[in-house]
PDB file of C-alpha atoms in Angstrom:
ATOM      1  CA  MET A  26      63.523 -77.605-159.251  1.00 87.00           C
ATOM      2  CA  ALA A  27      60.780 -75.432-157.766  1.00 90.00           C
ATOM      3  CA  TRP A  28      60.486 -73.113-154.764  1.00 93.00           C
ATOM      4  CA  THR A  29      57.924 -70.864-153.052  1.00 93.00           C
ATOM      5  CA  VAL A  30      58.858 -67.236-152.397  1.00 91.00           C
ATOM      6  CA  GLU A  31      58.605 -66.570-148.658  1.00 91.00           C
ATOM      7  CA  ALA A  32      59.623 -62.906-148.599  1.00 88.00           C
ATOM      8  CA  ALA A  33      58.769 -60.221-151.148  1.00 85.00           C
ATOM      9  CA  GLY A  34      61.292 -57.858-152.704  1.00 84.00           C
ATOM     10  CA  GLN A  35      64.075 -60.091-154.008  1.00 88.00           C
ATOM     11  CA  THR A  36      64.977 -59.990-157.666  1.00 90.00           C
ATOM     12  CA  LEU A  37      64.414 -63.157-159.645  1.00 92.00           C
ATOM     13  CA  ALA A  38      68.126 -63.713-160.257  1.00 91.00           C
ATOM     14  CA  ALA A  39      69.027 -63.199-156.601  1.00 92.00           C
ATOM     15  CA  PHE A  40      66.306 -65.605-155.488  1.00 94.00           C
ATOM     16  CA  VAL A  41      67.326 -68.354-157.911  1.00 94.00           C
ATOM     17  CA  LYS A  42      70.989 -67.962-156.961  1.00 93.00           C
ATOM     18  CA  SER A  43      70.116 -68.227-153.263  1.00 94.00           C
ATOM     19  CA  GLN A  44      68.278 -71.479-153.921  1.00 93.00           C
ATOM     20  CA  THR A  45      70.771 -73.145-156.268  1.00 93.00           C
ATOM     21  CA  GLY A  46      74.069 -71.765-154.976  1.00 91.00           C
ATOM     22  CA  ALA A  47      75.219 -71.360-158.574  1.00 91.00           C
ATOM     23  CA  ALA A  48      77.564 -68.612-159.743  1.00 90.00           C
ATOM     24  CA  TRP A  49      76.046 -65.297-160.823  1.00 90.00           C
ATOM     25  CA  SER A  50      77.064 -65.891-164.426  1.00 87.00           C
ATOM     26  CA  VAL A  51      75.281 -69.254-164.455  1.00 89.00           C
ATOM     27  CA  THR A  52      72.144 -67.857-162.807  1.00 91.00           C
ATOM     28  CA  LYS A  53      71.939 -64.929-165.220  1.00 87.00           C
ATOM     29  CA  ARG A  54      72.234 -67.277-168.198  1.00 85.00           C
ATOM     30  CA  GLN A  55      69.463 -69.439-166.755  1.00 87.00           C
ATOM     31  CA  VAL A  56      67.115 -66.468-166.351  1.00 85.00           C
ATOM     32  CA  THR A  57      67.873 -64.675-169.623  1.00 79.00           C
ATOM     33  CA  GLY A  58      67.931 -67.994-171.447  1.00 76.00           C
ATOM     34  CA  GLY A  59      64.308 -68.733-170.583  1.00 78.00           C
ATOM     35  CA  LYS A  60      64.901 -71.480-168.039  1.00 86.00           C
ATOM     36  CA  VAL A  61      63.125 -69.808-165.090  1.00 88.00           C
ATOM     37  CA  PHE A  62      59.338 -69.632-164.687  1.00 86.00           C
ATOM     38  CA  VAL A  63      57.263 -67.626-162.188  1.00 86.00           C
ATOM     39  CA  ASP A  64      53.747 -68.946-161.592  1.00 84.00           C
ATOM     40  CA  GLY A  65      54.095 -70.848-164.865  1.00 76.00           C
ATOM     41  CA  ALA A  66      55.179 -67.857-166.969  1.00 76.00           C
ATOM     42  CA  CYS A  67      58.678 -67.639-168.443  1.00 77.00           C
ATOM     43  CA  ILE A  68      60.422 -64.529-167.068  1.00 83.00           C
ATOM     44  CA  THR A  69      63.721 -63.447-168.639  1.00 79.00           C
ATOM     45  CA  GLN A  70      64.336 -60.205-166.696  1.00 78.00           C
ATOM     46  CA  ILE A  71      66.984 -60.761-164.002  1.00 85.00           C
ATOM     47  CA  ASP A  72      65.704 -57.755-162.005  1.00 82.00           C
ATOM     48  CA  HIS A  73      62.057 -58.931-161.956  1.00 85.00           C
ATOM     49  CA  ARG A  74      60.776 -58.389-158.379  1.00 86.00           C
ATOM     50  CA  LEU A  75      59.100 -61.306-156.637  1.00 89.00           C
ATOM     51  CA  THR A  76      56.163 -61.259-154.222  1.00 87.00           C
ATOM     52  CA  THR A  77      55.341 -63.563-151.348  1.00 89.00           C
ATOM     53  CA  GLY A  78      53.738 -66.855-152.329  1.00 89.00           C
ATOM     54  CA  GLN A  79      54.880 -66.930-155.939  1.00 89.00           C
ATOM     55  CA  GLN A  80      56.106 -70.247-157.343  1.00 90.00           C
ATOM     56  CA  VAL A  81      59.521 -70.144-159.009  1.00 92.00           C
ATOM     57  CA  GLU A  82      60.667 -73.066-161.120  1.00 91.00           C
ATOM     58  CA  LEU A  83      64.005 -73.761-162.816  1.00 91.00           C
ATOM     59  CA  ARG A  84      63.556 -75.901-165.920  1.00 86.00           C
ATOM     60  CA  THR A  85      66.973 -76.874-167.218  1.00 75.00           C
ATOM     61  CA  ASN A  86      65.448 -78.542-170.283  1.00 67.00           C
ATOM     62  CA  ALA A  87      63.101 -75.684-171.181  1.00 54.00           C
ATOM     63  CA  PRO A  88      63.130 -74.673-174.860  1.00 51.00           C
ATOM     64  CA  LYS A  89      64.623 -71.337-175.850  1.00 50.00           C
ATOM     65  CA  PRO A  90      62.009 -68.568-175.594  1.00 47.00           C
ATOM     66  CA  ARG A  91      60.624 -66.928-178.709  1.00 44.00           C
ATOM     67  CA  ASP A  92      62.510 -63.980-180.173  1.00 46.00           C
ATOM     68  CA  PRO A  93      60.512 -60.967-178.886  1.00 44.00           C
ATOM     69  CA  THR A  94      61.234 -59.055-182.118  1.00 43.00           C
ATOM     70  CA  ARG A  95      59.118 -61.667-183.934  1.00 48.00           C
ATOM     71  CA  GLU A  96      56.148 -61.355-181.599  1.00 60.00           C
ATOM     72  CA  GLY A  97      53.147 -59.144-182.070  1.00 76.00           C
ATOM     73  CA  GLU A  98      50.676 -60.306-184.722  1.00 89.00           C
ATOM     74  CA  LEU A  99      49.321 -57.642-187.059  1.00 94.00           C
ATOM     75  CA  VAL A 100      45.564 -57.934-186.585  1.00 95.00           C
ATOM     76  CA  TYR A 101      44.696 -55.264-189.169  1.00 96.00           C
ATOM     77  CA  ASP A 102      46.869 -53.590-191.801  1.00 96.00           C
ATOM     78  CA  ASP A 103      45.898 -51.448-194.781  1.00 96.00           C
ATOM     79  CA  THR A 104      47.157 -48.274-196.454  1.00 96.00           C
ATOM     80  CA  HIS A 105      46.011 -46.029-193.615  1.00 97.00           C
ATOM     81  CA  VAL A 106      45.773 -48.036-190.370  1.00 98.00           C
ATOM     82  CA  VAL A 107      47.695 -50.834-188.651  1.00 97.00           C
ATOM     83  CA  VAL A 108      46.688 -52.649-185.454  1.00 97.00           C
ATOM     84  CA  ILE A 109      49.072 -54.930-183.560  1.00 97.00           C
ATOM     85  CA  ASP A 110      48.349 -57.477-180.850  1.00 96.00           C
ATOM     86  CA  LYS A 111      50.999 -56.142-178.455  1.00 96.00           C
ATOM     87  CA  PRO A 112      52.626 -58.583-176.024  1.00 94.00           C
ATOM     88  CA  GLN A 113      52.877 -57.554-172.367  1.00 92.00           C
ATOM     89  CA  GLY A 114      56.310 -56.224-171.406  1.00 89.00           C
ATOM     90  CA  VAL A 115      56.641 -54.165-174.598  1.00 92.00           C
ATOM     91  CA  ASN A 116      56.422 -50.355-174.700  1.00 91.00           C
ATOM     92  CA  SER A 117      53.939 -48.888-177.166  1.00 93.00           C
ATOM     93  CA  VAL A 118      56.440 -46.260-178.314  1.00 90.00           C
ATOM     94  CA  PRO A 119      60.096 -45.469-177.525  1.00 85.00           C
ATOM     95  CA  TYR A 120      60.584 -43.292-174.446  1.00 78.00           C
ATOM     96  CA  GLU A 121      64.343 -42.974-174.865  1.00 73.00           C
ATOM     97  CA  GLU A 122      66.439 -42.171-177.923  1.00 68.00           C
ATOM     98  CA  ARG A 123      67.234 -45.291-179.983  1.00 67.00           C
ATOM     99  CA  GLU A 124      65.122 -47.494-177.687  1.00 73.00           C
ATOM    100  CA  LEU A 125      64.443 -50.806-179.428  1.00 78.00           C
ATOM    101  CA  GLY A 126      61.861 -53.548-178.978  1.00 85.00           C
ATOM    102  CA  THR A 127      58.785 -51.292-178.912  1.00 92.00           C
ATOM    103  CA  ALA A 128      55.463 -52.058-180.589  1.00 94.00           C
ATOM    104  CA  MET A 129      56.590 -49.848-183.465  1.00 94.00           C
ATOM    105  CA  ASP A 130      59.638 -52.082-183.946  1.00 93.00           C
ATOM    106  CA  LEU A 131      57.446 -55.186-183.874  1.00 94.00           C
ATOM    107  CA  ILE A 132      55.248 -53.727-186.617  1.00 95.00           C
ATOM    108  CA  ARG A 133      58.228 -52.895-188.817  1.00 93.00           C
ATOM    109  CA  GLY A 134      59.695 -56.331-188.140  1.00 92.00           C
ATOM    110  CA  ALA A 135      56.448 -57.940-189.296  1.00 92.00           C
ATOM    111  CA  TRP A 136      56.476 -55.821-192.445  1.00 94.00           C
ATOM    112  CA  ARG A 137      60.046 -56.870-193.226  1.00 92.00           C
ATOM    113  CA  ARG A 138      59.137 -60.536-192.889  1.00 90.00           C
ATOM    114  CA  MET A 139      56.254 -59.988-195.318  1.00 90.00           C
ATOM    115  CA  GLY A 140      58.538 -58.237-197.806  1.00 91.00           C
ATOM    116  CA  LYS A 141      56.854 -54.855-197.294  1.00 90.00           C
ATOM    117  CA  ASP A 142      58.407 -51.409-196.953  1.00 88.00           C
ATOM    118  CA  ALA A 143      59.416 -51.291-193.290  1.00 87.00           C
ATOM    119  CA  THR A 144      61.322 -47.999-193.200  1.00 88.00           C
ATOM    120  CA  SER A 145      59.613 -45.174-195.089  1.00 91.00           C
ATOM    121  CA  VAL A 146      56.018 -45.714-193.899  1.00 94.00           C
ATOM    122  CA  PRO A 147      55.343 -43.437-190.893  1.00 95.00           C
ATOM    123  CA  LEU A 148      53.647 -44.659-187.728  1.00 96.00           C
ATOM    124  CA  HIS A 149      51.533 -41.990-186.029  1.00 97.00           C
ATOM    125  CA  VAL A 150      50.490 -42.645-182.422  1.00 95.00           C
ATOM    126  CA  VAL A 151      46.708 -42.883-182.015  1.00 96.00           C
ATOM    127  CA  HIS A 152      46.541 -44.223-178.455  1.00 95.00           C
ATOM    128  CA  ARG A 153      48.824 -46.162-176.093  1.00 93.00           C
ATOM    129  CA  ILE A 154      48.554 -49.091-173.739  1.00 95.00           C
ATOM    130  CA  ASP A 155      50.841 -49.685-170.776  1.00 92.00           C
ATOM    131  CA  ARG A 156      54.020 -51.702-171.122  1.00 91.00           C
ATOM    132  CA  ALA A 157      52.567 -54.259-168.700  1.00 93.00           C
ATOM    133  CA  THR A 158      49.288 -54.520-170.637  1.00 96.00           C
ATOM    134  CA  SER A 159      48.814 -56.807-173.626  1.00 96.00           C
ATOM    135  CA  GLY A 160      46.387 -56.508-176.509  1.00 96.00           C
ATOM    136  CA  LEU A 161      45.190 -54.332-179.369  1.00 97.00           C
ATOM    137  CA  LEU A 162      47.170 -51.184-180.183  1.00 98.00           C
ATOM    138  CA  MET A 163      46.523 -48.981-183.220  1.00 98.00           C
ATOM    139  CA  PHE A 164      48.748 -46.666-185.259  1.00 98.00           C
ATOM    140  CA  ALA A 165      47.876 -44.430-188.211  1.00 98.00           C
ATOM    141  CA  LYS A 166      50.015 -44.701-191.352  1.00 97.00           C
ATOM    142  CA  THR A 167      48.813 -41.460-192.939  1.00 97.00           C
ATOM    143  CA  LYS A 168      48.109 -37.973-191.617  1.00 97.00           C
ATOM    144  CA  LYS A 169      44.488 -38.189-192.753  1.00 98.00           C
ATOM    145  CA  ALA A 170      43.996 -41.360-190.741  1.00 98.00           C
ATOM    146  CA  GLU A 171      45.695 -39.840-187.694  1.00 98.00           C
ATOM    147  CA  VAL A 172      43.372 -36.819-187.730  1.00 98.00           C
ATOM    148  CA  GLY A 173      40.253 -38.934-188.214  1.00 98.00           C
ATOM    149  CA  LEU A 174      41.081 -41.442-185.492  1.00 98.00           C
ATOM    150  CA  ALA A 175      42.087 -38.696-183.049  1.00 97.00           C
ATOM    151  CA  ALA A 176      38.684 -37.082-183.609  1.00 97.00           C
ATOM    152  CA  GLN A 177      36.960 -40.356-182.694  1.00 96.00           C
ATOM    153  CA  LEU A 178      38.964 -40.554-179.478  1.00 94.00           C
ATOM    154  CA  ARG A 179      38.018 -36.994-178.542  1.00 93.00           C
ATOM    155  CA  ALA A 180      34.353 -37.715-179.283  1.00 94.00           C
ATOM    156  CA  HIS A 181      34.515 -40.967-177.251  1.00 92.00           C
ATOM    157  CA  THR A 182      33.120 -42.951-180.202  1.00 94.00           C
ATOM    158  CA  MET A 183      36.032 -45.388-180.450  1.00 95.00           C
ATOM    159  CA  GLU A 184      35.132 -48.625-178.654  1.00 95.00           C
ATOM    160  CA  ARG A 185      37.822 -50.103-176.402  1.00 95.00           C
ATOM    161  CA  GLN A 186      37.118 -53.018-174.115  1.00 96.00           C
ATOM    162  CA  TYR A 187      39.612 -54.569-171.717  1.00 97.00           C
ATOM    163  CA  ILE A 188      39.504 -57.810-169.754  1.00 97.00           C
ATOM    164  CA  CYS A 189      41.063 -57.742-166.292  1.00 98.00           C
ATOM    165  CA  VAL A 190      41.256 -59.641-163.021  1.00 98.00           C
ATOM    166  CA  ALA A 191      40.905 -57.525-159.878  1.00 97.00           C
ATOM    167  CA  HIS A 192      41.244 -58.378-156.204  1.00 96.00           C
ATOM    168  CA  GLY A 193      38.109 -58.977-154.164  1.00 95.00           C
ATOM    169  CA  VAL A 194      34.429 -58.943-155.071  1.00 96.00           C
ATOM    170  CA  VAL A 195      33.931 -56.330-157.777  1.00 97.00           C
ATOM    171  CA  SER A 196      30.461 -55.075-158.702  1.00 97.00           C
ATOM    172  CA  THR A 197      29.263 -53.735-162.048  1.00 98.00           C
ATOM    173  CA  ARG A 198      29.563 -49.966-161.859  1.00 97.00           C
ATOM    174  CA  ARG A 199      30.641 -46.695-163.451  1.00 98.00           C
ATOM    175  CA  ILE A 200      33.728 -44.975-162.041  1.00 96.00           C
ATOM    176  CA  GLU A 201      34.416 -41.286-162.638  1.00 95.00           C
ATOM    177  CA  SER A 202      37.183 -39.128-161.200  1.00 95.00           C
ATOM    178  CA  HIS A 203      39.672 -36.447-162.174  1.00 94.00           C
ATOM    179  CA  LEU A 204      43.240 -37.729-162.525  1.00 94.00           C
ATOM    180  CA  VAL A 205      46.497 -35.922-161.832  1.00 91.00           C
ATOM    181  CA  ALA A 206      50.080 -36.969-162.551  1.00 88.00           C
ATOM    182  CA  ASP A 207      50.997 -36.714-158.846  1.00 82.00           C
ATOM    183  CA  ARG A 208      48.387 -37.038-156.120  1.00 78.00           C
ATOM    184  CA  GLY A 209      50.928 -35.926-153.515  1.00 74.00           C
ATOM    185  CA  ASP A 210      52.859 -39.143-152.970  1.00 74.00           C
ATOM    186  CA  GLY A 211      54.707 -39.312-156.272  1.00 79.00           C
ATOM    187  CA  ILE A 212      52.248 -41.463-158.240  1.00 84.00           C
ATOM    188  CA  ARG A 213      49.223 -40.800-160.434  1.00 90.00           C
ATOM    189  CA  GLY A 214      45.803 -40.723-158.864  1.00 87.00           C
ATOM    190  CA  SER A 215      42.505 -38.916-158.421  1.00 86.00           C
ATOM    191  CA  THR A 216      42.018 -35.452-157.002  1.00 86.00           C
ATOM    192  CA  THR A 217      39.050 -33.596-155.519  1.00 85.00           C
ATOM    193  CA  ARG A 218      40.358 -30.379-157.088  1.00 86.00           C
ATOM    194  CA  LEU A 219      38.557 -30.831-160.369  1.00 83.00           C
ATOM    195  CA  GLU A 220      40.256 -27.900-162.075  1.00 83.00           C
ATOM    196  CA  GLN A 221      43.644 -29.590-161.598  1.00 85.00           C
ATOM    197  CA  GLY A 222      42.714 -33.011-162.963  1.00 88.00           C
ATOM    198  CA  LYS A 223      41.565 -34.588-166.208  1.00 92.00           C
ATOM    199  CA  ARG A 224      38.144 -36.246-166.284  1.00 93.00           C
ATOM    200  CA  ALA A 225      38.318 -40.044-166.504  1.00 94.00           C
ATOM    201  CA  VAL A 226      35.357 -42.427-166.850  1.00 95.00           C
ATOM    202  CA  THR A 227      35.570 -46.228-166.639  1.00 96.00           C
ATOM    203  CA  HIS A 228      32.650 -48.642-167.078  1.00 97.00           C
ATOM    204  CA  VAL A 229      33.105 -51.932-165.192  1.00 98.00           C
ATOM    205  CA  GLU A 230      31.158 -55.139-165.797  1.00 97.00           C
ATOM    206  CA  ALA A 231      31.715 -58.008-163.361  1.00 97.00           C
ATOM    207  CA  ARG A 232      31.904 -61.224-165.413  1.00 96.00           C
ATOM    208  CA  GLU A 233      32.997 -64.098-163.149  1.00 96.00           C
ATOM    209  CA  ALA A 234      33.721 -64.629-159.458  1.00 96.00           C
ATOM    210  CA  LEU A 235      37.148 -66.167-158.854  1.00 96.00           C
ATOM    211  CA  ARG A 236      39.002 -67.227-155.705  1.00 95.00           C
ATOM    212  CA  GLY A 237      39.757 -63.893-154.042  1.00 94.00           C
ATOM    213  CA  ALA A 238      39.223 -61.971-157.274  1.00 96.00           C
ATOM    214  CA  THR A 239      36.774 -61.045-160.038  1.00 97.00           C
ATOM    215  CA  LEU A 240      37.108 -61.343-163.807  1.00 97.00           C
ATOM    216  CA  CYS A 241      35.837 -58.100-165.334  1.00 98.00           C
ATOM    217  CA  ALA A 242      35.150 -56.515-168.700  1.00 97.00           C
ATOM    218  CA  VAL A 243      36.035 -52.825-168.772  1.00 97.00           C
ATOM    219  CA  ARG A 244      34.949 -50.187-171.290  1.00 96.00           C
ATOM    220  CA  LEU A 245      36.850 -46.936-171.517  1.00 94.00           C
ATOM    221  CA  GLU A 246      34.852 -43.763-172.053  1.00 92.00           C
ATOM    222  CA  THR A 247      38.044 -41.737-171.711  1.00 92.00           C
ATOM    223  CA  GLY A 248      41.607 -42.956-172.046  1.00 87.00           C
ATOM    224  CA  LYS A 249      43.909 -41.354-169.512  1.00 91.00           C
ATOM    225  CA  THR A 250      47.280 -42.825-168.504  1.00 89.00           C
ATOM    226  CA  HIS A 251      46.846 -45.857-166.191  1.00 94.00           C
ATOM    227  CA  GLN A 252      43.139 -44.999-165.882  1.00 96.00           C
ATOM    228  CA  ILE A 253      41.889 -48.560-165.371  1.00 97.00           C
ATOM    229  CA  ARG A 254      44.651 -49.434-162.929  1.00 96.00           C
ATOM    230  CA  ILE A 255      44.075 -46.295-160.866  1.00 94.00           C
ATOM    231  CA  HIS A 256      40.285 -46.579-160.776  1.00 97.00           C
ATOM    232  CA  PHE A 257      40.362 -50.212-159.676  1.00 96.00           C
ATOM    233  CA  SER A 258      43.018 -49.552-157.040  1.00 94.00           C
ATOM    234  CA  GLU A 259      41.268 -46.510-155.594  1.00 93.00           C
ATOM    235  CA  SER A 260      38.001 -48.449-155.395  1.00 93.00           C
ATOM    236  CA  GLY A 261      39.747 -51.045-153.213  1.00 93.00           C
ATOM    237  CA  HIS A 262      40.265 -53.662-155.929  1.00 95.00           C
ATOM    238  CA  PRO A 263      43.770 -53.372-157.432  1.00 95.00           C
ATOM    239  CA  LEU A 264      44.437 -55.529-160.450  1.00 96.00           C
ATOM    240  CA  VAL A 265      46.143 -58.862-159.874  1.00 95.00           C
ATOM    241  CA  GLY A 266      49.805 -58.448-160.788  1.00 93.00           C
ATOM    242  CA  GLU A 267      49.742 -54.701-159.994  1.00 92.00           C
ATOM    243  CA  THR A 268      53.061 -53.382-158.679  1.00 87.00           C
ATOM    244  CA  VAL A 269      52.497 -49.601-158.635  1.00 88.00           C
ATOM    245  CA  TYR A 270      48.972 -48.760-157.438  1.00 90.00           C
ATOM    246  CA  ILE A 271      48.880 -50.956-154.342  1.00 86.00           C
ATOM    247  CA  ARG A 272      49.871 -48.582-151.547  1.00 73.00           C
ATOM    248  CA  ASP A 273      46.362 -48.396-150.043  1.00 70.00           C
ATOM    249  CA  TYR A 274      45.661 -52.140-150.279  1.00 74.00           C
ATOM    250  CA  THR A 275      46.330 -54.054-147.068  1.00 67.00           C
ATOM    251  CA  THR A 276      44.706 -57.430-147.822  1.00 71.00           C
ATOM    252  CA  GLY A 277      46.867 -60.317-149.033  1.00 77.00           C
ATOM    253  CA  MET A 278      47.866 -59.910-152.667  1.00 84.00           C
ATOM    254  CA  LEU A 279      47.277 -62.692-155.179  1.00 90.00           C
ATOM    255  CA  THR A 280      50.326 -63.638-157.223  1.00 87.00           C
ATOM    256  CA  SER A 281      50.825 -63.197-160.944  1.00 91.00           C
ATOM    257  CA  ALA A 282      53.965 -62.737-163.011  1.00 88.00           C
ATOM    258  CA  ARG A 283      52.081 -60.328-165.275  1.00 93.00           C
ATOM    259  CA  LEU A 284      49.568 -57.510-164.873  1.00 95.00           C
ATOM    260  CA  MET A 285      46.145 -59.037-165.438  1.00 97.00           C
ATOM    261  CA  LEU A 286      44.946 -56.476-167.975  1.00 98.00           C
ATOM    262  CA  HIS A 287      44.380 -57.163-171.682  1.00 97.00           C
ATOM    263  CA  ALA A 288      43.094 -54.846-174.430  1.00 97.00           C
ATOM    264  CA  HIS A 289      40.507 -57.278-175.787  1.00 96.00           C
ATOM    265  CA  THR A 290      38.414 -55.480-178.413  1.00 96.00           C
ATOM    266  CA  LEU A 291      38.778 -52.355-180.552  1.00 96.00           C
ATOM    267  CA  GLY A 292      36.060 -50.792-182.695  1.00 96.00           C
ATOM    268  CA  PHE A 293      36.308 -47.701-184.886  1.00 97.00           C
ATOM    269  CA  VAL A 294      35.054 -46.123-188.092  1.00 97.00           C
ATOM    270  CA  HIS A 295      37.736 -46.319-190.762  1.00 97.00           C
ATOM    271  CA  PRO A 296      38.940 -42.715-191.144  1.00 97.00           C
ATOM    272  CA  VAL A 297      39.085 -42.940-194.961  1.00 96.00           C
ATOM    273  CA  THR A 298      36.543 -45.533-196.141  1.00 96.00           C
ATOM    274  CA  GLY A 299      33.924 -44.862-193.465  1.00 96.00           C
ATOM    275  CA  GLU A 300      33.467 -48.585-192.861  1.00 95.00           C
ATOM    276  CA  ARG A 301      32.991 -49.946-189.346  1.00 96.00           C
ATOM    277  CA  VAL A 302      35.983 -52.012-188.154  1.00 96.00           C
ATOM    278  CA  SER A 303      35.628 -54.375-185.172  1.00 95.00           C
ATOM    279  CA  LEU A 304      38.676 -56.298-183.951  1.00 96.00           C
ATOM    280  CA  SER A 305      39.355 -58.664-181.065  1.00 94.00           C
ATOM    281  CA  SER A 306      42.377 -60.275-179.453  1.00 94.00           C
ATOM    282  CA  PRO A 307      42.177 -63.614-177.615  1.00 93.00           C
ATOM    283  CA  LEU A 308      43.415 -63.742-174.036  1.00 94.00           C
ATOM    284  CA  PRO A 309      47.124 -64.702-173.935  1.00 93.00           C
ATOM    285  CA  ALA A 310      48.167 -68.059-172.489  1.00 91.00           C
ATOM    286  CA  ASP A 311      49.842 -66.495-169.436  1.00 92.00           C
ATOM    287  CA  PHE A 312      46.623 -64.566-168.722  1.00 94.00           C
ATOM    288  CA  THR A 313      44.325 -67.596-168.991  1.00 94.00           C
ATOM    289  CA  ALA A 314      46.731 -69.646-166.855  1.00 92.00           C
ATOM    290  CA  VAL A 315      46.211 -67.244-163.936  1.00 94.00           C
ATOM    291  CA  VAL A 316      42.432 -67.187-164.456  1.00 95.00           C
ATOM    292  CA  ASP A 317      42.296 -70.987-164.503  1.00 94.00           C
ATOM    293  CA  ARG A 318      44.346 -71.113-161.299  1.00 93.00           C
ATOM    294  CA  LEU A 319      41.881 -68.764-159.573  1.00 95.00           C
ATOM    295  CA  ARG A 320      38.687 -70.408-160.796  1.00 91.00           C
ATOM    296  CA  LEU A 321      36.419 -71.696-158.010  1.00 71.00           C
TER     297      LEU A 321
END
């Protein structure tokens, strides 16, 4: 069974129930059990908000989704540094006491499955990527590594490239602004009062024209919270799948069950050995599915 969302704002569970007439308990089991797909992506959150034009499908014979605690491949792991390929929908670090299912938990889960010490090895935060963003995320396992990697971030010598899909025709450019936690309407954004904001620089390379959107490669010179999302939105090209930084965008929004932003490559000098490390993460299937749908 499949339907098209005609009005934005409904939760996924409420929408499916309205279409099937099933009891709430049945609908919740269908959603959390991995039977419901939005634009081809399996969504298990009952409170996931839908937007106009999205395709919702109920697959009663769909296989059980993967255990999220087993996701997140370790791309690099030695005595001092570990890098995980973080799935979208997973927090980098816990924001509440005893919060589970973060990237840190995925790393420790991978260590347990490999028979490694998963409890006593510390994980020091080097940088973060948004919950809605997938891709490469690095932690330091020793204090020496933490200090060395933090110095590279401050010096802007760590290479971080993202792949994204943004609304409209995006041109290759450099974006610079000063970001504040509240631009006056309750959300992060840029300010003209330079002394109040933190300098943020984003380098954008337009890669491919899509239907109503552009596939871009993005290099971070600085790494402020939501920097890419804010810079694209304020330039009139919010990311496809964006749900926060869309207030100023009045053109029709393209649909995607996920934020179209992926941390694609990561390059750094190993803080102990001095060797150059270059890592990459392939685009996830749910990301490429949206790109393929938008290709001309």
